[in-house]
Amino acid sequence: MSTREIIISHLDVTAAKKAAAKAALDFLSSNMNIGVGSGTTVRYLISYLNKSALRNLKIVPTSLDTKIHLQNSLAKSSHQIIDLPQFDLDITIDGADSVNPEKQAIKGGGGALTREKLVRNSSIQFILIVDESKVVPALGNFPVAVEILPFGWRRTIELLKKFGAVSLRQGTKKLGPVISDNFGYIVDIKLFSSDLSPNEIHNLELQINEIPGVIENGIFGNPADRVIVGKFSGEITGY
Ligand code: 5RP
């Protein structure tokens, strides 16, 4: 691929992510309690939130990264950043690494999967915003991120090997393993099978969580309510 092609394709992905993020605003209204996911697509959502006419949102961030972006972007707004409350949120909007036609997803590329799933499971509605490259006929190709306890991590990895090839996610600059917001380690499982049925993906989510030492995994087998897909042309589609 030439440098020009790489630049163009980066611009296309950016346009697609921005389009999906902007379209998600249509699902929000002032005074809602909302969850905001993590990742680059969500960062565009945060900047659109800032420019929108929406007022008095109570916002639960799913990661420290998102919290910092919200604090920087919404400092002078009427919105409020809150911890996950005891009551249901109206809606959560999040990105994904891979999503199938049944609206199940693999998430956790950014390592925020545990809080993302907690917030998702606390929300009445869950909407995914993705660029078109994320939509696949079946899940299994993108590695499944799993957050594990640092205690006994070698043993946990050994037990996870029955699902595929497991690697401990490493930080940059050889500083050692990535440490999550919850002080866990993140491992990635390259699954043996790359085209799992909706039922298989749901079962896999449950089976991985049964392994001692596992905190949570990045399979979102409970389908989203809607997937907003940004196309490279900047148009949007959804299902
Ligand atoms: C983080 C996630 C993200 O939603 C996922 O990785 C997509 O990120 P991006 O919007 O940057 O493509 O699950 O844990």
PDB file of C-alpha atoms and ligand atoms in Angstrom:
ATOM      1  CA  MET A   1       0.000   0.000   0.000  1.00  0.00           C
ATOM      2  CA  SER A   2       1.375   3.439  -0.912  1.00  0.00           C
ATOM      3  CA  THR A   3       1.662   6.257   1.655  1.00  0.00           C
ATOM      4  CA  ARG A   4      -1.113   8.089  -0.204  1.00  0.00           C
ATOM      5  CA  GLU A   5      -3.415   5.047   0.073  1.00  0.00           C
ATOM      6  CA  ILE A   6      -2.652   4.688   3.790  1.00  0.00           C
ATOM      7  CA  ILE A   7      -3.477   8.378   4.403  1.00  0.00           C
ATOM      8  CA  ILE A   8      -6.715   8.108   2.406  1.00  0.00           C
ATOM      9  CA  SER A   9      -7.834   4.981   4.223  1.00  0.00           C
ATOM     10  CA  HIS A  10      -7.103   6.613   7.595  1.00  0.00           C
ATOM     11  CA  LEU A  11      -9.212   9.611   6.575  1.00  0.00           C
ATOM     12  CA  ASP A  12     -12.005   7.281   5.461  1.00  0.00           C
ATOM     13  CA  VAL A  13     -12.065   5.442   8.783  1.00  0.00           C
ATOM     14  CA  THR A  14     -12.080   8.753  10.640  1.00  0.00           C
ATOM     15  CA  ALA A  15     -15.006  10.000   8.529  1.00  0.00           C
ATOM     16  CA  ALA A  16     -16.883   6.766   9.191  1.00  0.00           C
ATOM     17  CA  LYS A  17     -16.304   6.910  12.961  1.00  0.00           C
ATOM     18  CA  LYS A  18     -17.323  10.564  13.103  1.00  0.00           C
ATOM     19  CA  ALA A  19     -20.511   9.892  11.134  1.00  0.00           C
ATOM     20  CA  ALA A  20     -21.537   7.039  13.452  1.00  0.00           C
ATOM     21  CA  ALA A  21     -20.752   9.083  16.554  1.00  0.00           C
ATOM     22  CA  LYS A  22     -22.740  12.088  15.333  1.00  0.00           C
ATOM     23  CA  ALA A  23     -25.756   9.938  14.436  1.00  0.00           C
ATOM     24  CA  ALA A  24     -25.862   8.596  18.002  1.00  0.00           C
ATOM     25  CA  LEU A  25     -26.899  12.054  19.259  1.00  0.00           C
ATOM     26  CA  ASP A  26     -30.367  11.417  17.794  1.00  0.00           C
ATOM     27  CA  PHE A  27     -30.914   8.800  20.508  1.00  0.00           C
ATOM     28  CA  LEU A  28     -30.183  11.204  23.375  1.00  0.00           C
ATOM     29  CA  SER A  29     -32.317  13.853  25.023  1.00  0.00           C
ATOM     30  CA  SER A  30     -31.626  16.375  27.752  1.00  0.00           C
ATOM     31  CA  ASN A  31     -31.784  15.181  31.384  1.00  0.00           C
ATOM     32  CA  MET A  32     -31.017  11.550  30.505  1.00  0.00           C
ATOM     33  CA  ASN A  33     -28.702   9.318  32.535  1.00  0.00           C
ATOM     34  CA  ILE A  34     -26.278   7.845  30.026  1.00  0.00           C
ATOM     35  CA  GLY A  35     -23.246   5.575  29.803  1.00  0.00           C
ATOM     36  CA  VAL A  36     -20.401   6.573  27.519  1.00  0.00           C
ATOM     37  CA  GLY A  37     -18.054   3.854  26.283  1.00  0.00           C
ATOM     38  CA  SER A  38     -14.373   3.967  25.422  1.00  0.00           C
ATOM     39  CA  GLY A  39     -12.207   4.245  22.335  1.00  0.00           C
ATOM     40  CA  THR A  40     -11.628   6.605  19.438  1.00  0.00           C
ATOM     41  CA  THR A  41     -15.192   6.511  18.068  1.00  0.00           C
ATOM     42  CA  VAL A  42     -16.535   7.447  21.479  1.00  0.00           C
ATOM     43  CA  ARG A  43     -14.095  10.358  21.645  1.00  0.00           C
ATOM     44  CA  TYR A  44     -15.855  11.826  18.596  1.00  0.00           C
ATOM     45  CA  LEU A  45     -19.166  11.333  20.384  1.00  0.00           C
ATOM     46  CA  ILE A  46     -17.822  13.311  23.347  1.00  0.00           C
ATOM     47  CA  SER A  47     -16.825  16.219  21.138  1.00  0.00           C
ATOM     48  CA  TYR A  48     -20.260  16.205  19.430  1.00  0.00           C
ATOM     49  CA  LEU A  49     -21.930  16.120  22.853  1.00  0.00           C
ATOM     50  CA  ASN A  50     -20.097  19.277  23.729  1.00  0.00           C
ATOM     51  CA  LYS A  51     -21.386  21.058  20.619  1.00  0.00           C
ATOM     52  CA  SER A  52     -24.968  19.741  20.885  1.00  0.00           C
ATOM     53  CA  ALA A  53     -28.015  21.461  22.367  1.00  0.00           C
ATOM     54  CA  LEU A  54     -28.356  18.664  24.945  1.00  0.00           C
ATOM     55  CA  ARG A  55     -28.450  19.827  28.579  1.00  0.00           C
ATOM     56  CA  ASN A  56     -28.132  18.289  32.037  1.00  0.00           C
ATOM     57  CA  LEU A  57     -26.980  14.815  31.110  1.00  0.00           C
ATOM     58  CA  LYS A  58     -25.690  12.624  33.899  1.00  0.00           C
ATOM     59  CA  ILE A  59     -22.839  10.670  32.329  1.00  0.00           C
ATOM     60  CA  VAL A  60     -21.149   7.475  33.504  1.00  0.00           C
ATOM     61  CA  PRO A  61     -17.749   6.977  31.825  1.00  0.00           C
ATOM     62  CA  THR A  62     -16.643   3.376  31.217  1.00  0.00           C
ATOM     63  CA  SER A  63     -12.922   4.107  31.633  1.00  0.00           C
ATOM     64  CA  LEU A  64     -10.510   6.610  33.128  1.00  0.00           C
ATOM     65  CA  ASP A  65      -9.559   7.611  29.589  1.00  0.00           C
ATOM     66  CA  THR A  66     -13.185   8.491  28.793  1.00  0.00           C
ATOM     67  CA  LYS A  67     -13.551  10.270  32.131  1.00  0.00           C
ATOM     68  CA  ILE A  68     -10.573  12.499  31.338  1.00  0.00           C
ATOM     69  CA  HIS A  69     -11.917  13.262  27.865  1.00  0.00           C
ATOM     70  CA  LEU A  70     -15.320  14.114  29.343  1.00  0.00           C
ATOM     71  CA  GLN A  71     -13.778  16.322  32.026  1.00  0.00           C
ATOM     72  CA  ASN A  72     -11.716  18.225  29.459  1.00  0.00           C
ATOM     73  CA  SER A  73     -14.487  18.563  26.930  1.00  0.00           C
ATOM     74  CA  LEU A  74     -17.523  19.220  29.140  1.00  0.00           C
ATOM     75  CA  ALA A  75     -15.977  21.330  31.908  1.00  0.00           C
ATOM     76  CA  LYS A  76     -18.126  24.374  31.123  1.00  0.00           C
ATOM     77  CA  SER A  77     -21.302  22.465  30.230  1.00  0.00           C
ATOM     78  CA  SER A  78     -24.406  21.638  32.276  1.00  0.00           C
ATOM     79  CA  HIS A  79     -23.568  17.925  32.129  1.00  0.00           C
ATOM     80  CA  GLN A  80     -22.370  16.022  35.160  1.00  0.00           C
ATOM     81  CA  ILE A  81     -19.986  13.056  35.328  1.00  0.00           C
ATOM     82  CA  ILE A  82     -21.188  10.456  37.836  1.00  0.00           C
ATOM     83  CA  ASP A  83     -20.219   6.992  39.092  1.00  0.00           C
ATOM     84  CA  LEU A  84     -22.413   4.055  38.130  1.00  0.00           C
ATOM     85  CA  PRO A  85     -25.591   4.559  40.206  1.00  0.00           C
ATOM     86  CA  GLN A  86     -27.871   1.932  41.747  1.00  0.00           C
ATOM     87  CA  PHE A  87     -30.650   2.685  39.243  1.00  0.00           C
ATOM     88  CA  ASP A  88     -30.770   1.882  35.507  1.00  0.00           C
ATOM     89  CA  LEU A  89     -29.226   4.239  32.978  1.00  0.00           C
ATOM     90  CA  ASP A  90     -31.433   5.299  30.071  1.00  0.00           C
ATOM     91  CA  ILE A  91     -28.902   4.416  27.404  1.00  0.00           C
ATOM     92  CA  THR A  92     -25.252   3.551  26.829  1.00  0.00           C
ATOM     93  CA  ILE A  93     -23.365   4.307  23.637  1.00  0.00           C
ATOM     94  CA  ASP A  94     -20.124   2.481  22.970  1.00  0.00           C
ATOM     95  CA  GLY A  95     -17.787   1.397  20.194  1.00  0.00           C
ATOM     96  CA  ALA A  96     -16.841  -2.191  19.288  1.00  0.00           C
ATOM     97  CA  ASP A  97     -14.017  -4.135  17.672  1.00  0.00           C
ATOM     98  CA  SER A  98     -16.284  -6.534  15.814  1.00  0.00           C
ATOM     99  CA  VAL A  99     -20.065  -6.851  15.506  1.00  0.00           C
ATOM    100  CA  ASN A 100     -22.230  -9.494  13.831  1.00  0.00           C
ATOM    101  CA  PRO A 101     -25.666  -9.187  12.147  1.00  0.00           C
ATOM    102  CA  GLU A 102     -27.281 -10.342  15.413  1.00  0.00           C
ATOM    103  CA  LYS A 103     -25.789  -7.218  17.112  1.00  0.00           C
ATOM    104  CA  GLN A 104     -23.494  -9.255  19.355  1.00  0.00           C
ATOM    105  CA  ALA A 105     -20.019  -7.774  19.692  1.00  0.00           C
ATOM    106  CA  ILE A 106     -16.433  -8.329  20.657  1.00  0.00           C
ATOM    107  CA  LYS A 107     -15.030  -5.408  22.618  1.00  0.00           C
ATOM    108  CA  GLY A 108     -12.021  -4.714  24.781  1.00  0.00           C
ATOM    109  CA  GLY A 109      -9.455  -3.629  22.210  1.00  0.00           C
ATOM    110  CA  GLY A 110      -8.826  -0.714  24.554  1.00  0.00           C
ATOM    111  CA  GLY A 111      -8.864  -2.935  27.647  1.00  0.00           C
ATOM    112  CA  ALA A 112     -11.925  -1.261  29.199  1.00  0.00           C
ATOM    113  CA  LEU A 113     -14.193  -4.288  28.822  1.00  0.00           C
ATOM    114  CA  THR A 114     -15.104  -4.900  32.489  1.00  0.00           C
ATOM    115  CA  ARG A 115     -16.475  -1.434  33.158  1.00  0.00           C
ATOM    116  CA  GLU A 116     -17.986  -1.355  29.680  1.00  0.00           C
ATOM    117  CA  LYS A 117     -19.942  -4.519  30.367  1.00  0.00           C
ATOM    118  CA  LEU A 118     -21.044  -3.361  33.815  1.00  0.00           C
ATOM    119  CA  VAL A 119     -22.347  -0.097  32.389  1.00  0.00           C
ATOM    120  CA  ARG A 120     -23.943  -1.862  29.407  1.00  0.00           C
ATOM    121  CA  ASN A 121     -25.741  -4.284  31.736  1.00  0.00           C
ATOM    122  CA  SER A 122     -27.044  -1.342  33.761  1.00  0.00           C
ATOM    123  CA  SER A 123     -28.605   0.355  30.738  1.00  0.00           C
ATOM    124  CA  ILE A 124     -32.096   0.085  29.360  1.00  0.00           C
ATOM    125  CA  GLN A 125     -30.796   0.663  25.810  1.00  0.00           C
ATOM    126  CA  PHE A 126     -27.382  -0.163  24.339  1.00  0.00           C
ATOM    127  CA  ILE A 127     -26.208   1.338  21.066  1.00  0.00           C
ATOM    128  CA  LEU A 128     -23.000   0.501  19.250  1.00  0.00           C
ATOM    129  CA  ILE A 129     -21.249   3.030  17.012  1.00  0.00           C
ATOM    130  CA  VAL A 130     -18.782   1.500  14.555  1.00  0.00           C
ATOM    131  CA  ASP A 131     -17.105   2.133  11.233  1.00  0.00           C
ATOM    132  CA  GLU A 132     -18.066  -0.293   8.493  1.00  0.00           C
ATOM    133  CA  SER A 133     -14.862  -2.362   8.831  1.00  0.00           C
ATOM    134  CA  LYS A 134     -16.148  -3.661  12.200  1.00  0.00           C
ATOM    135  CA  VAL A 135     -19.234  -5.379  10.787  1.00  0.00           C
ATOM    136  CA  VAL A 136     -18.581  -9.079  10.129  1.00  0.00           C
ATOM    137  CA  PRO A 137     -20.813 -12.025   9.177  1.00  0.00           C
ATOM    138  CA  ALA A 138     -19.667 -14.002  12.253  1.00  0.00           C
ATOM    139  CA  LEU A 139     -17.589 -13.254  15.350  1.00  0.00           C
ATOM    140  CA  GLY A 140     -14.355 -15.035  16.246  1.00  0.00           C
ATOM    141  CA  ASN A 141     -11.665 -13.467  14.138  1.00  0.00           C
ATOM    142  CA  PHE A 142     -10.936 -10.523  16.429  1.00  0.00           C
ATOM    143  CA  PRO A 143      -9.133 -11.761  19.576  1.00  0.00           C
ATOM    144  CA  VAL A 144     -11.203 -11.872  22.758  1.00  0.00           C
ATOM    145  CA  ALA A 145      -9.804  -9.610  25.469  1.00  0.00           C
ATOM    146  CA  VAL A 146     -10.079 -10.991  28.990  1.00  0.00           C
ATOM    147  CA  GLU A 147      -9.349  -9.109  32.202  1.00  0.00           C
ATOM    148  CA  ILE A 148      -7.742 -11.356  34.806  1.00  0.00           C
ATOM    149  CA  LEU A 149      -6.436 -11.018  38.352  1.00  0.00           C
ATOM    150  CA  PRO A 150      -2.677 -10.435  38.501  1.00  0.00           C
ATOM    151  CA  PHE A 151      -2.527 -13.046  41.285  1.00  0.00           C
ATOM    152  CA  GLY A 152      -1.955 -16.427  39.672  1.00  0.00           C
ATOM    153  CA  TRP A 153      -1.971 -14.994  36.141  1.00  0.00           C
ATOM    154  CA  ARG A 154       0.248 -17.770  34.737  1.00  0.00           C
ATOM    155  CA  ARG A 155      -2.220 -20.403  35.925  1.00  0.00           C
ATOM    156  CA  THR A 156      -5.213 -18.453  34.578  1.00  0.00           C
ATOM    157  CA  ILE A 157      -3.542 -18.151  31.174  1.00  0.00           C
ATOM    158  CA  GLU A 158      -2.851 -21.893  31.174  1.00  0.00           C
ATOM    159  CA  LEU A 159      -6.536 -22.616  31.797  1.00  0.00           C
ATOM    160  CA  LEU A 160      -7.618 -20.146  29.087  1.00  0.00           C
ATOM    161  CA  LYS A 161      -5.557 -21.986  26.479  1.00  0.00           C
ATOM    162  CA  LYS A 162      -8.434 -24.401  25.889  1.00  0.00           C
ATOM    163  CA  PHE A 163     -10.146 -21.581  23.959  1.00  0.00           C
ATOM    164  CA  GLY A 164      -7.235 -20.543  21.748  1.00  0.00           C
ATOM    165  CA  ALA A 165      -3.757 -18.993  21.740  1.00  0.00           C
ATOM    166  CA  VAL A 166      -3.421 -16.677  24.737  1.00  0.00           C
ATOM    167  CA  SER A 167      -1.083 -13.708  25.099  1.00  0.00           C
ATOM    168  CA  LEU A 168      -0.580 -11.340  28.013  1.00  0.00           C
ATOM    169  CA  ARG A 169      -1.076  -7.786  26.724  1.00  0.00           C
ATOM    170  CA  GLN A 170       2.145  -5.822  27.079  1.00  0.00           C
ATOM    171  CA  GLY A 171       2.510  -2.088  27.508  1.00  0.00           C
ATOM    172  CA  THR A 172       4.643   0.068  25.293  1.00  0.00           C
ATOM    173  CA  LYS A 173       8.351   0.681  25.986  1.00  0.00           C
ATOM    174  CA  LYS A 174       8.807  -2.769  27.591  1.00  0.00           C
ATOM    175  CA  LEU A 175       7.361  -1.535  30.899  1.00  0.00           C
ATOM    176  CA  GLY A 176       5.629  -4.875  31.521  1.00  0.00           C
ATOM    177  CA  PRO A 177       1.996  -5.984  31.304  1.00  0.00           C
ATOM    178  CA  VAL A 178      -0.805  -3.508  30.648  1.00  0.00           C
ATOM    179  CA  ILE A 179      -2.572  -2.673  33.932  1.00  0.00           C
ATOM    180  CA  SER A 180      -6.292  -1.996  33.558  1.00  0.00           C
ATOM    181  CA  ASP A 181      -8.305   0.730  35.321  1.00  0.00           C
ATOM    182  CA  ASN A 182      -9.217  -1.989  37.845  1.00  0.00           C
ATOM    183  CA  PHE A 183      -5.557  -2.993  38.342  1.00  0.00           C
ATOM    184  CA  GLY A 184      -6.092  -6.237  36.423  1.00  0.00           C
ATOM    185  CA  TYR A 185      -4.055  -7.754  33.604  1.00  0.00           C
ATOM    186  CA  ILE A 186      -5.474  -8.040  30.093  1.00  0.00           C
ATOM    187  CA  VAL A 187      -4.938 -11.154  27.972  1.00  0.00           C
ATOM    188  CA  ASP A 188      -6.016 -11.672  24.377  1.00  0.00           C
ATOM    189  CA  ILE A 189      -7.304 -15.021  23.115  1.00  0.00           C
ATOM    190  CA  LYS A 190      -6.909 -15.755  19.428  1.00  0.00           C
ATOM    191  CA  LEU A 191      -9.792 -18.218  19.189  1.00  0.00           C
ATOM    192  CA  PHE A 192      -9.456 -21.610  17.477  1.00  0.00           C
ATOM    193  CA  SER A 193     -12.612 -20.909  15.496  1.00  0.00           C
ATOM    194  CA  SER A 194     -13.103 -17.686  13.590  1.00  0.00           C
ATOM    195  CA  ASP A 195     -16.771 -17.962  12.639  1.00  0.00           C
ATOM    196  CA  LEU A 196     -18.852 -18.672  15.687  1.00  0.00           C
ATOM    197  CA  SER A 197     -22.639 -18.837  15.588  1.00  0.00           C
ATOM    198  CA  PRO A 198     -24.608 -16.448  17.860  1.00  0.00           C
ATOM    199  CA  ASN A 199     -25.264 -19.340  20.225  1.00  0.00           C
ATOM    200  CA  GLU A 200     -21.616 -20.433  20.298  1.00  0.00           C
ATOM    201  CA  ILE A 201     -20.433 -16.890  21.017  1.00  0.00           C
ATOM    202  CA  HIS A 202     -22.922 -16.560  23.866  1.00  0.00           C
ATOM    203  CA  ASN A 203     -21.778 -19.894  25.373  1.00  0.00           C
ATOM    204  CA  LEU A 204     -18.138 -18.924  25.010  1.00  0.00           C
ATOM    205  CA  GLU A 205     -18.759 -15.714  26.951  1.00  0.00           C
ATOM    206  CA  LEU A 206     -20.152 -17.759  29.850  1.00  0.00           C
ATOM    207  CA  GLN A 207     -17.448 -20.458  29.686  1.00  0.00           C
ATOM    208  CA  ILE A 208     -14.540 -17.986  29.781  1.00  0.00           C
ATOM    209  CA  ASN A 209     -16.005 -16.306  32.871  1.00  0.00           C
ATOM    210  CA  GLU A 210     -16.078 -19.676  34.675  1.00  0.00           C
ATOM    211  CA  ILE A 211     -12.267 -19.891  34.688  1.00  0.00           C
ATOM    212  CA  PRO A 212     -10.874 -18.997  38.146  1.00  0.00           C
ATOM    213  CA  GLY A 213      -8.946 -15.734  38.006  1.00  0.00           C
ATOM    214  CA  VAL A 214     -11.058 -14.294  35.183  1.00  0.00           C
ATOM    215  CA  ILE A 215     -12.715 -10.985  36.048  1.00  0.00           C
ATOM    216  CA  GLU A 216     -14.611 -10.417  32.768  1.00  0.00           C
ATOM    217  CA  ASN A 217     -14.277 -10.993  29.046  1.00  0.00           C
ATOM    218  CA  GLY A 218     -14.912  -8.829  26.002  1.00  0.00           C
ATOM    219  CA  ILE A 219     -17.690 -10.891  24.402  1.00  0.00           C
ATOM    220  CA  PHE A 220     -20.982  -8.986  24.477  1.00  0.00           C
ATOM    221  CA  GLY A 221     -23.313 -11.891  23.691  1.00  0.00           C
ATOM    222  CA  ASN A 222     -26.390 -10.019  24.859  1.00  0.00           C
ATOM    223  CA  PRO A 223     -27.310  -8.181  21.600  1.00  0.00           C
ATOM    224  CA  ALA A 224     -27.210  -4.405  21.342  1.00  0.00           C
ATOM    225  CA  ASP A 225     -30.477  -2.620  20.618  1.00  0.00           C
ATOM    226  CA  ARG A 226     -28.997  -0.873  17.619  1.00  0.00           C
ATOM    227  CA  VAL A 227     -25.775  -0.726  15.624  1.00  0.00           C
ATOM    228  CA  ILE A 228     -24.991   2.579  13.912  1.00  0.00           C
ATOM    229  CA  VAL A 229     -22.524   1.981  11.099  1.00  0.00           C
ATOM    230  CA  GLY A 230     -20.480   4.846   9.670  1.00  0.00           C
ATOM    231  CA  LYS A 231     -19.440   4.209   6.076  1.00  0.00           C
ATOM    232  CA  PHE A 232     -16.113   5.277   4.606  1.00  0.00           C
ATOM    233  CA  SER A 233     -18.073   7.671   2.374  1.00  0.00           C
ATOM    234  CA  GLY A 234     -19.235   9.488   5.534  1.00  0.00           C
ATOM    235  CA  GLU A 235     -22.803   8.200   5.178  1.00  0.00           C
ATOM    236  CA  ILE A 236     -24.468   6.149   7.870  1.00  0.00           C
ATOM    237  CA  THR A 237     -26.489   3.006   7.919  1.00  0.00           C
ATOM    238  CA  GLY A 238     -27.727   0.908  10.790  1.00  0.00           C
ATOM    239  CA  TYR A 239     -29.569  -2.176  11.911  1.00  0.00           C
TER     240      TYR A 239
HETATM  241  C1  5RP B   1     -12.441  -0.493  24.331  1.00  0.00           C
HETATM  242  C2  5RP B   1     -13.408  -0.918  23.302  1.00  0.00           C
HETATM  243  C3  5RP B   1     -13.638  -0.029  22.131  1.00  0.00           C
HETATM  244  O1  5RP B   1     -14.983   0.286  22.070  1.00  0.00           O
HETATM  245  C4  5RP B   1     -13.226  -0.746  20.879  1.00  0.00           C
HETATM  246  O2  5RP B   1     -11.877  -1.131  21.006  1.00  0.00           O
HETATM  247  C5  5RP B   1     -13.404   0.133  19.643  1.00  0.00           C
HETATM  248  O3  5RP B   1     -12.497   1.186  19.666  1.00  0.00           O
HETATM  249  P1  5RP B   1     -12.400   2.271  18.519  1.00  0.00           P
HETATM  250  O4  5RP B   1     -13.632   3.100  18.588  1.00  0.00           O
HETATM  251  O5  5RP B   1     -11.159   3.051  18.881  1.00  0.00           O
HETATM  252  O6  5RP B   1     -12.246   1.576  17.190  1.00  0.00           O
HETATM  253  O7  5RP B   1     -14.034  -1.947  23.380  1.00  0.00           O
HETATM  254  O8  5RP B   1     -12.299  -1.459  25.340  1.00  0.00           O
END
